Amino acid sequence: MIRVLAIDDEPLALQQLAAYIKEIPFFELCGQCMSALQARDLMEREVIDAIFCDINMPDLSGMDFVRQLVAPPLIVFTTAYAEYAIEGFRVNAVDYLLKPFGLQDFQRAALKVKEQYDLRHAAEVAPAPSTPAERQDKTDDTIFVKTDSRTLRISISDIRYVEAMSEYLKLHLESQPRPVITYLSMKKMEEFLPPTFMRIHRSYIVNLDRVVEVNKNRVIMGPDEYLPLGDSYRDSFNDYLNSHTLTK
């Protein structure tokens, strides 16, 4: 299922948009927002694969909202103003629906979203190199990750923990408050990181050097940062903990 968010500041238009989304068998409606600011808050908590977004909205326009996204989902703009079409495609929108549009027009846009979604998820993760000459030197404390149109160099020791969100990863860094988001699998990241990192949950890999406290089923990385300890990873994590715990 493709997780979809509807955004429009007009209640009737938002209601109609949500109704159309529910008509598409491969769509799952995950939220309805009446502003880009509300959508931004929701997207920090939920994994969204595609958004249908009005352009003319108060406070923050749909176009500016999309430009601010670090790892934007698939975008379809909805608006009553045809002059925004070219600008919409400049930010790599999948499609552009001119209001008023009917279910048939929406279905065509939905199929385009599905095509792009399938293309994004069709790429197989490249196998890990088998010889030292093919691998990056593990003594190098840096990695390069792609985010939007940029490629960033990140110090491995700067990574506090890695969080999975659908097909993307959030790299939470010591040096900056906002995570770096990249299109990558947990398996690939786990294979690359050194032994100072450990998988503690299907959605989390932690830098063991950055763990502050362990409290029952929670691994505490800092103030208000409580990560769950998954059952499948509990034994290996407890083994590490016991081997580093001073006892009498």
PDB file of C-alpha atoms in Angstrom:
ATOM      1  CA  MET A   1       0.000   0.000   0.000  1.00  0.00           C
ATOM      2  CA  ILE A   2       1.147   3.524  -0.804  1.00  0.00           C
ATOM      3  CA  ARG A   3       0.777   5.755   2.253  1.00  0.00           C
ATOM      4  CA  VAL A   4      -0.816   9.033   1.123  1.00  0.00           C
ATOM      5  CA  LEU A   5      -1.333  12.437   2.746  1.00  0.00           C
ATOM      6  CA  ALA A   6      -3.949  14.964   1.575  1.00  0.00           C
ATOM      7  CA  ILE A   7      -3.267  18.698   2.059  1.00  0.00           C
ATOM      8  CA  ASP A   8      -5.704  21.512   1.250  1.00  0.00           C
ATOM      9  CA  ASP A   9      -6.787  24.575   3.226  1.00  0.00           C
ATOM     10  CA  GLU A  10     -10.354  24.426   1.849  1.00  0.00           C
ATOM     11  CA  PRO A  11     -12.473  21.953   3.883  1.00  0.00           C
ATOM     12  CA  LEU A  12     -14.679  20.826   0.977  1.00  0.00           C
ATOM     13  CA  ALA A  13     -11.708  20.392  -1.352  1.00  0.00           C
ATOM     14  CA  LEU A  14      -9.876  18.396   1.339  1.00  0.00           C
ATOM     15  CA  GLN A  15     -12.928  16.220   1.908  1.00  0.00           C
ATOM     16  CA  GLN A  16     -13.219  15.504  -1.827  1.00  0.00           C
ATOM     17  CA  LEU A  17      -9.496  14.767  -2.113  1.00  0.00           C
ATOM     18  CA  ALA A  18      -9.668  12.318   0.785  1.00  0.00           C
ATOM     19  CA  ALA A  19     -12.687  10.611  -0.792  1.00  0.00           C
ATOM     20  CA  TYR A  20     -10.791  10.137  -4.067  1.00  0.00           C
ATOM     21  CA  ILE A  21      -7.765   8.708  -2.255  1.00  0.00           C
ATOM     22  CA  LYS A  22     -10.022   6.154  -0.552  1.00  0.00           C
ATOM     23  CA  GLU A  23     -11.287   5.059  -3.993  1.00  0.00           C
ATOM     24  CA  ILE A  24      -7.800   3.937  -5.071  1.00  0.00           C
ATOM     25  CA  PRO A  25      -7.171   0.319  -4.026  1.00  0.00           C
ATOM     26  CA  PHE A  26      -3.381   0.705  -3.697  1.00  0.00           C
ATOM     27  CA  PHE A  27      -3.608   3.943  -1.648  1.00  0.00           C
ATOM     28  CA  GLU A  28      -3.873   4.192   2.134  1.00  0.00           C
ATOM     29  CA  LEU A  29      -5.047   7.576   3.425  1.00  0.00           C
ATOM     30  CA  CYS A  30      -2.777   8.394   6.364  1.00  0.00           C
ATOM     31  CA  GLY A  31      -3.854  11.944   7.105  1.00  0.00           C
ATOM     32  CA  GLN A  32      -5.767  15.064   6.097  1.00  0.00           C
ATOM     33  CA  CYS A  33      -4.126  18.437   6.747  1.00  0.00           C
ATOM     34  CA  MET A  34      -5.450  21.953   6.242  1.00  0.00           C
ATOM     35  CA  SER A  35      -2.010  23.590   6.128  1.00  0.00           C
ATOM     36  CA  ALA A  36       1.542  22.798   5.130  1.00  0.00           C
ATOM     37  CA  LEU A  37       2.657  23.427   8.715  1.00  0.00           C
ATOM     38  CA  GLN A  38       0.246  20.795   9.994  1.00  0.00           C
ATOM     39  CA  ALA A  39       1.465  18.398   7.299  1.00  0.00           C
ATOM     40  CA  ARG A  40       5.090  18.983   8.249  1.00  0.00           C
ATOM     41  CA  ASP A  41       4.336  18.048  11.865  1.00  0.00           C
ATOM     42  CA  LEU A  42       2.531  14.896  10.789  1.00  0.00           C
ATOM     43  CA  MET A  43       5.354  13.845   8.450  1.00  0.00           C
ATOM     44  CA  GLU A  44       7.832  14.013  11.324  1.00  0.00           C
ATOM     45  CA  ARG A  45       5.810  11.273  13.046  1.00  0.00           C
ATOM     46  CA  GLU A  46       4.490   9.231  10.121  1.00  0.00           C
ATOM     47  CA  VAL A  47       6.030   7.618   7.058  1.00  0.00           C
ATOM     48  CA  ILE A  48       4.398   9.129   3.962  1.00  0.00           C
ATOM     49  CA  ASP A  49       5.025   7.806   0.450  1.00  0.00           C
ATOM     50  CA  ALA A  50       3.027  10.374  -1.529  1.00  0.00           C
ATOM     51  CA  ILE A  51       1.227  13.668  -0.969  1.00  0.00           C
ATOM     52  CA  PHE A  52      -1.547  15.396  -2.883  1.00  0.00           C
ATOM     53  CA  CYS A  53      -0.961  19.031  -2.032  1.00  0.00           C
ATOM     54  CA  ASP A  54      -2.724  22.294  -2.797  1.00  0.00           C
ATOM     55  CA  ILE A  55      -0.365  25.129  -3.782  1.00  0.00           C
ATOM     56  CA  ASN A  56      -2.172  28.285  -2.668  1.00  0.00           C
ATOM     57  CA  MET A  57      -2.299  28.044   1.130  1.00  0.00           C
ATOM     58  CA  PRO A  58      -1.767  30.600   3.914  1.00  0.00           C
ATOM     59  CA  ASP A  59       1.393  30.717   6.062  1.00  0.00           C
ATOM     60  CA  LEU A  60       3.343  28.355   3.790  1.00  0.00           C
ATOM     61  CA  SER A  61       2.504  27.575   0.170  1.00  0.00           C
ATOM     62  CA  GLY A  62       2.487  24.011  -1.061  1.00  0.00           C
ATOM     63  CA  MET A  63       5.394  24.781  -3.387  1.00  0.00           C
ATOM     64  CA  ASP A  64       7.574  26.232  -0.613  1.00  0.00           C
ATOM     65  CA  PHE A  65       6.612  23.352   1.654  1.00  0.00           C
ATOM     66  CA  VAL A  66       7.844  20.776  -0.874  1.00  0.00           C
ATOM     67  CA  ARG A  67      11.080  22.708  -1.441  1.00  0.00           C
ATOM     68  CA  GLN A  68      11.815  22.532   2.295  1.00  0.00           C
ATOM     69  CA  LEU A  69      11.454  18.754   2.524  1.00  0.00           C
ATOM     70  CA  VAL A  70      14.759  16.959   2.997  1.00  0.00           C
ATOM     71  CA  ALA A  71      13.557  13.707   1.446  1.00  0.00           C
ATOM     72  CA  PRO A  72      10.300  14.560  -0.327  1.00  0.00           C
ATOM     73  CA  PRO A  73       7.799  11.797  -1.060  1.00  0.00           C
ATOM     74  CA  LEU A  74       6.082  11.559  -4.425  1.00  0.00           C
ATOM     75  CA  ILE A  75       4.259  14.845  -5.076  1.00  0.00           C
ATOM     76  CA  VAL A  76       1.042  15.631  -6.926  1.00  0.00           C
ATOM     77  CA  PHE A  77       0.022  19.294  -6.823  1.00  0.00           C
ATOM     78  CA  THR A  78      -3.646  20.319  -6.878  1.00  0.00           C
ATOM     79  CA  THR A  79      -4.564  23.919  -7.662  1.00  0.00           C
ATOM     80  CA  ALA A  80      -6.982  26.163  -9.533  1.00  0.00           C
ATOM     81  CA  TYR A  81      -4.131  28.100 -11.162  1.00  0.00           C
ATOM     82  CA  ALA A  82      -2.669  26.653 -14.360  1.00  0.00           C
ATOM     83  CA  GLU A  83       0.336  28.992 -14.269  1.00  0.00           C
ATOM     84  CA  TYR A  84       1.852  26.928 -11.445  1.00  0.00           C
ATOM     85  CA  ALA A  85       2.236  23.836 -13.644  1.00  0.00           C
ATOM     86  CA  ILE A  86       5.764  24.540 -14.904  1.00  0.00           C
ATOM     87  CA  GLU A  87       6.970  25.515 -11.442  1.00  0.00           C
ATOM     88  CA  GLY A  88       5.471  22.312 -10.074  1.00  0.00           C
ATOM     89  CA  PHE A  89       7.435  20.111 -12.440  1.00  0.00           C
ATOM     90  CA  ARG A  90      10.613  21.998 -11.573  1.00  0.00           C
ATOM     91  CA  VAL A  91      10.405  20.480  -8.105  1.00  0.00           C
ATOM     92  CA  ASN A  92       9.961  17.028  -9.680  1.00  0.00           C
ATOM     93  CA  ALA A  93       6.238  16.697  -9.092  1.00  0.00           C
ATOM     94  CA  VAL A  94       4.803  13.449 -10.444  1.00  0.00           C
ATOM     95  CA  ASP A  95       1.674  15.168 -11.721  1.00  0.00           C
ATOM     96  CA  TYR A  96      -0.428  18.313 -11.573  1.00  0.00           C
ATOM     97  CA  LEU A  97      -4.209  18.318 -11.133  1.00  0.00           C
ATOM     98  CA  LEU A  98      -6.064  21.453 -12.169  1.00  0.00           C
ATOM     99  CA  LYS A  99      -9.178  22.155 -10.081  1.00  0.00           C
ATOM    100  CA  PRO A 100     -11.936  21.234 -10.464  1.00  0.00           C
ATOM    101  CA  PHE A 101     -10.873  17.680 -11.330  1.00  0.00           C
ATOM    102  CA  GLY A 102     -12.928  14.497 -11.303  1.00  0.00           C
ATOM    103  CA  LEU A 103     -12.247  10.965 -10.167  1.00  0.00           C
ATOM    104  CA  GLN A 104     -11.054   9.926 -13.639  1.00  0.00           C
ATOM    105  CA  ASP A 105      -8.363  12.632 -13.655  1.00  0.00           C
ATOM    106  CA  PHE A 106      -7.384  11.646 -10.119  1.00  0.00           C
ATOM    107  CA  GLN A 107      -7.112   7.976 -11.088  1.00  0.00           C
ATOM    108  CA  ARG A 108      -4.703   8.870 -13.898  1.00  0.00           C
ATOM    109  CA  ALA A 109      -2.529  10.808 -11.429  1.00  0.00           C
ATOM    110  CA  ALA A 110      -2.716   7.901  -8.966  1.00  0.00           C
ATOM    111  CA  LEU A 111      -1.407   5.502 -11.617  1.00  0.00           C
ATOM    112  CA  LYS A 112       1.541   7.825 -12.261  1.00  0.00           C
ATOM    113  CA  VAL A 113       2.267   7.838  -8.530  1.00  0.00           C
ATOM    114  CA  LYS A 114       2.168   4.032  -8.475  1.00  0.00           C
ATOM    115  CA  GLU A 115       4.548   3.811 -11.445  1.00  0.00           C
ATOM    116  CA  GLN A 116       7.071   6.072  -9.725  1.00  0.00           C
ATOM    117  CA  TYR A 117       6.604   4.274  -6.404  1.00  0.00           C
ATOM    118  CA  ASP A 118       7.252   0.900  -8.045  1.00  0.00           C
ATOM    119  CA  LEU A 119      10.354   2.263  -9.793  1.00  0.00           C
ATOM    120  CA  ARG A 120      11.733   3.575  -6.512  1.00  0.00           C
ATOM    121  CA  HIS A 121      11.257   0.215  -4.840  1.00  0.00           C
ATOM    122  CA  ALA A 122      12.377  -1.970  -7.730  1.00  0.00           C
ATOM    123  CA  ALA A 123      16.083  -1.223  -7.339  1.00  0.00           C
ATOM    124  CA  GLU A 124      17.772  -4.044  -5.500  1.00  0.00           C
ATOM    125  CA  VAL A 125      20.358  -3.315  -2.869  1.00  0.00           C
ATOM    126  CA  ALA A 126      23.782  -3.901  -4.385  1.00  0.00           C
ATOM    127  CA  PRO A 127      25.595  -6.894  -2.850  1.00  0.00           C
ATOM    128  CA  ALA A 128      28.378  -6.134  -0.399  1.00  0.00           C
ATOM    129  CA  PRO A 129      31.836  -6.154  -2.033  1.00  0.00           C
ATOM    130  CA  SER A 130      33.670  -9.414  -1.462  1.00  0.00           C
ATOM    131  CA  THR A 131      37.294  -8.285  -1.510  1.00  0.00           C
ATOM    132  CA  PRO A 132      39.157  -5.632   0.476  1.00  0.00           C
ATOM    133  CA  ALA A 133      40.077  -3.855  -2.738  1.00  0.00           C
ATOM    134  CA  GLU A 134      36.400  -3.433  -3.557  1.00  0.00           C
ATOM    135  CA  ARG A 135      35.432  -2.245  -0.079  1.00  0.00           C
ATOM    136  CA  GLN A 136      35.934   1.178   1.416  1.00  0.00           C
ATOM    137  CA  ASP A 137      38.655   1.058   4.045  1.00  0.00           C
ATOM    138  CA  LYS A 138      36.872   0.387   7.344  1.00  0.00           C
ATOM    139  CA  THR A 139      39.510   2.449   9.154  1.00  0.00           C
ATOM    140  CA  ASP A 140      38.142   5.490   7.369  1.00  0.00           C
ATOM    141  CA  ASP A 141      35.784   7.171   9.844  1.00  0.00           C
ATOM    142  CA  THR A 142      33.594   8.726   7.183  1.00  0.00           C
ATOM    143  CA  ILE A 143      30.803   7.729   4.832  1.00  0.00           C
ATOM    144  CA  PHE A 144      29.056   9.514   1.984  1.00  0.00           C
ATOM    145  CA  VAL A 145      25.249   9.524   1.894  1.00  0.00           C
ATOM    146  CA  LYS A 146      22.849  10.953  -0.663  1.00  0.00           C
ATOM    147  CA  THR A 147      20.121  13.300   0.519  1.00  0.00           C
ATOM    148  CA  ASP A 148      18.007  15.158  -2.044  1.00  0.00           C
ATOM    149  CA  SER A 149      20.420  16.217  -4.805  1.00  0.00           C
ATOM    150  CA  ARG A 150      23.420  16.403  -2.467  1.00  0.00           C
ATOM    151  CA  THR A 151      25.997  13.893  -1.318  1.00  0.00           C
ATOM    152  CA  LEU A 152      27.137  14.526   2.254  1.00  0.00           C
ATOM    153  CA  ARG A 153      30.284  13.347   3.989  1.00  0.00           C
ATOM    154  CA  ILE A 154      29.479  12.201   7.531  1.00  0.00           C
ATOM    155  CA  SER A 155      31.810  11.091  10.278  1.00  0.00           C
ATOM    156  CA  ILE A 156      30.783   7.631  11.492  1.00  0.00           C
ATOM    157  CA  SER A 157      31.604   8.553  15.088  1.00  0.00           C
ATOM    158  CA  ASP A 158      29.216  11.520  14.755  1.00  0.00           C
ATOM    159  CA  ILE A 159      26.261   9.161  14.200  1.00  0.00           C
ATOM    160  CA  ARG A 160      24.367   8.688  17.457  1.00  0.00           C
ATOM    161  CA  TYR A 161      21.771   6.291  16.104  1.00  0.00           C
ATOM    162  CA  VAL A 162      20.065   5.278  12.869  1.00  0.00           C
ATOM    163  CA  GLU A 163      16.284   5.160  12.583  1.00  0.00           C
ATOM    164  CA  ALA A 164      14.367   3.355   9.840  1.00  0.00           C
ATOM    165  CA  MET A 165      11.289   4.942   8.260  1.00  0.00           C
ATOM    166  CA  SER A 166       9.921   2.850   5.402  1.00  0.00           C
ATOM    167  CA  GLU A 167      12.537   2.877   2.606  1.00  0.00           C
ATOM    168  CA  TYR A 168      14.474   5.761   4.154  1.00  0.00           C
ATOM    169  CA  LEU A 169      16.881   6.117   7.070  1.00  0.00           C
ATOM    170  CA  LYS A 170      17.253   8.965   9.536  1.00  0.00           C
ATOM    171  CA  LEU A 171      20.833   9.474  10.681  1.00  0.00           C
ATOM    172  CA  HIS A 172      20.738  11.235  14.042  1.00  0.00           C
ATOM    173  CA  LEU A 173      24.014  13.103  14.473  1.00  0.00           C
ATOM    174  CA  GLU A 174      25.806  14.542  17.468  1.00  0.00           C
ATOM    175  CA  SER A 175      26.805  17.663  15.537  1.00  0.00           C
ATOM    176  CA  GLN A 176      23.377  18.860  14.384  1.00  0.00           C
ATOM    177  CA  PRO A 177      19.821  18.889  15.740  1.00  0.00           C
ATOM    178  CA  ARG A 178      18.023  17.704  12.589  1.00  0.00           C
ATOM    179  CA  PRO A 179      18.631  14.179  11.262  1.00  0.00           C
ATOM    180  CA  VAL A 180      20.008  13.510   7.791  1.00  0.00           C
ATOM    181  CA  ILE A 181      17.512  11.498   5.716  1.00  0.00           C
ATOM    182  CA  THR A 182      18.748   9.160   3.000  1.00  0.00           C
ATOM    183  CA  TYR A 183      17.215   6.514   0.729  1.00  0.00           C
ATOM    184  CA  LEU A 184      18.898   3.351   2.007  1.00  0.00           C
ATOM    185  CA  SER A 185      18.066   0.037   3.675  1.00  0.00           C
ATOM    186  CA  MET A 186      18.839  -0.853   7.294  1.00  0.00           C
ATOM    187  CA  LYS A 187      20.552  -4.029   6.083  1.00  0.00           C
ATOM    188  CA  LYS A 188      22.966  -2.064   3.906  1.00  0.00           C
ATOM    189  CA  MET A 189      23.743   0.393   6.690  1.00  0.00           C
ATOM    190  CA  GLU A 190      24.180  -2.380   9.241  1.00  0.00           C
ATOM    191  CA  GLU A 191      26.654  -4.175   6.961  1.00  0.00           C
ATOM    192  CA  PHE A 192      28.742  -1.051   6.553  1.00  0.00           C
ATOM    193  CA  LEU A 193      28.931   0.241  10.123  1.00  0.00           C
ATOM    194  CA  PRO A 194      31.750  -0.906  12.427  1.00  0.00           C
ATOM    195  CA  PRO A 195      31.243  -3.145  15.536  1.00  0.00           C
ATOM    196  CA  THR A 196      30.746  -0.075  17.745  1.00  0.00           C
ATOM    197  CA  PHE A 197      27.211   0.000  16.284  1.00  0.00           C
ATOM    198  CA  MET A 198      24.530  -2.526  17.187  1.00  0.00           C
ATOM    199  CA  ARG A 199      21.001  -3.245  15.992  1.00  0.00           C
ATOM    200  CA  ILE A 200      18.687  -3.069  19.025  1.00  0.00           C
ATOM    201  CA  HIS A 201      15.341  -3.070  17.201  1.00  0.00           C
ATOM    202  CA  ARG A 202      14.109  -3.609  13.662  1.00  0.00           C
ATOM    203  CA  SER A 203      13.946   0.192  13.365  1.00  0.00           C
ATOM    204  CA  TYR A 204      17.070   1.249  15.274  1.00  0.00           C
ATOM    205  CA  ILE A 205      20.846   0.875  15.137  1.00  0.00           C
ATOM    206  CA  VAL A 206      22.708   2.629  17.954  1.00  0.00           C
ATOM    207  CA  ASN A 207      26.251   3.846  18.393  1.00  0.00           C
ATOM    208  CA  LEU A 208      27.207   1.943  21.558  1.00  0.00           C
ATOM    209  CA  ASP A 209      29.621   4.714  22.500  1.00  0.00           C
ATOM    210  CA  ARG A 210      26.678   7.143  22.665  1.00  0.00           C
ATOM    211  CA  VAL A 211      24.345   5.099  24.893  1.00  0.00           C
ATOM    212  CA  VAL A 212      23.622   7.075  28.073  1.00  0.00           C
ATOM    213  CA  GLU A 213      21.523   4.596  30.042  1.00  0.00           C
ATOM    214  CA  VAL A 214      19.632   1.318  29.772  1.00  0.00           C
ATOM    215  CA  ASN A 215      16.346   1.152  31.635  1.00  0.00           C
ATOM    216  CA  LYS A 216      14.461  -2.147  31.342  1.00  0.00           C
ATOM    217  CA  ASN A 217      13.291  -2.301  27.708  1.00  0.00           C
ATOM    218  CA  ARG A 218      14.548   1.143  26.752  1.00  0.00           C
ATOM    219  CA  VAL A 219      17.928   2.329  25.509  1.00  0.00           C
ATOM    220  CA  ILE A 220      18.344   5.984  26.429  1.00  0.00           C
ATOM    221  CA  MET A 221      20.428   8.082  24.031  1.00  0.00           C
ATOM    222  CA  GLY A 222      19.817  11.475  25.624  1.00  0.00           C
ATOM    223  CA  PRO A 223      17.121  13.748  27.051  1.00  0.00           C
ATOM    224  CA  ASP A 224      13.724  12.587  25.775  1.00  0.00           C
ATOM    225  CA  GLU A 225      15.343  10.015  23.460  1.00  0.00           C
ATOM    226  CA  TYR A 226      14.112   6.575  24.540  1.00  0.00           C
ATOM    227  CA  LEU A 227      14.608   3.808  21.988  1.00  0.00           C
ATOM    228  CA  PRO A 228      12.841   0.434  22.310  1.00  0.00           C
ATOM    229  CA  LEU A 229      14.858  -2.744  22.776  1.00  0.00           C
ATOM    230  CA  GLY A 230      13.381  -5.409  20.516  1.00  0.00           C
ATOM    231  CA  ASP A 231      12.973  -9.006  21.675  1.00  0.00           C
ATOM    232  CA  SER A 232      15.000 -10.362  18.758  1.00  0.00           C
ATOM    233  CA  TYR A 233      17.995  -8.201  19.678  1.00  0.00           C
ATOM    234  CA  ARG A 234      17.785  -8.370  23.473  1.00  0.00           C
ATOM    235  CA  ASP A 235      20.230 -11.254  24.023  1.00  0.00           C
ATOM    236  CA  SER A 236      23.061  -9.803  21.933  1.00  0.00           C
ATOM    237  CA  PHE A 237      22.609  -6.370  23.492  1.00  0.00           C
ATOM    238  CA  ASN A 238      22.566  -7.827  27.014  1.00  0.00           C
ATOM    239  CA  ASP A 239      25.738  -9.782  26.214  1.00  0.00           C
ATOM    240  CA  TYR A 240      27.428  -6.543  25.221  1.00  0.00           C
ATOM    241  CA  LEU A 241      26.066  -4.825  28.343  1.00  0.00           C
ATOM    242  CA  ASN A 242      27.249  -7.587  30.680  1.00  0.00           C
ATOM    243  CA  SER A 243      30.729  -7.604  29.154  1.00  0.00           C
ATOM    244  CA  HIS A 244      31.047  -3.858  29.808  1.00  0.00           C
ATOM    245  CA  THR A 245      29.462  -3.744  33.267  1.00  0.00           C
ATOM    246  CA  LEU A 246      31.690  -3.510  36.313  1.00  0.00           C
ATOM    247  CA  THR A 247      30.716  -5.985  39.031  1.00  0.00           C
ATOM    248  CA  LYS A 248      32.106  -6.889  42.411  1.00  0.00           C
TER     249      LYS A 248
END
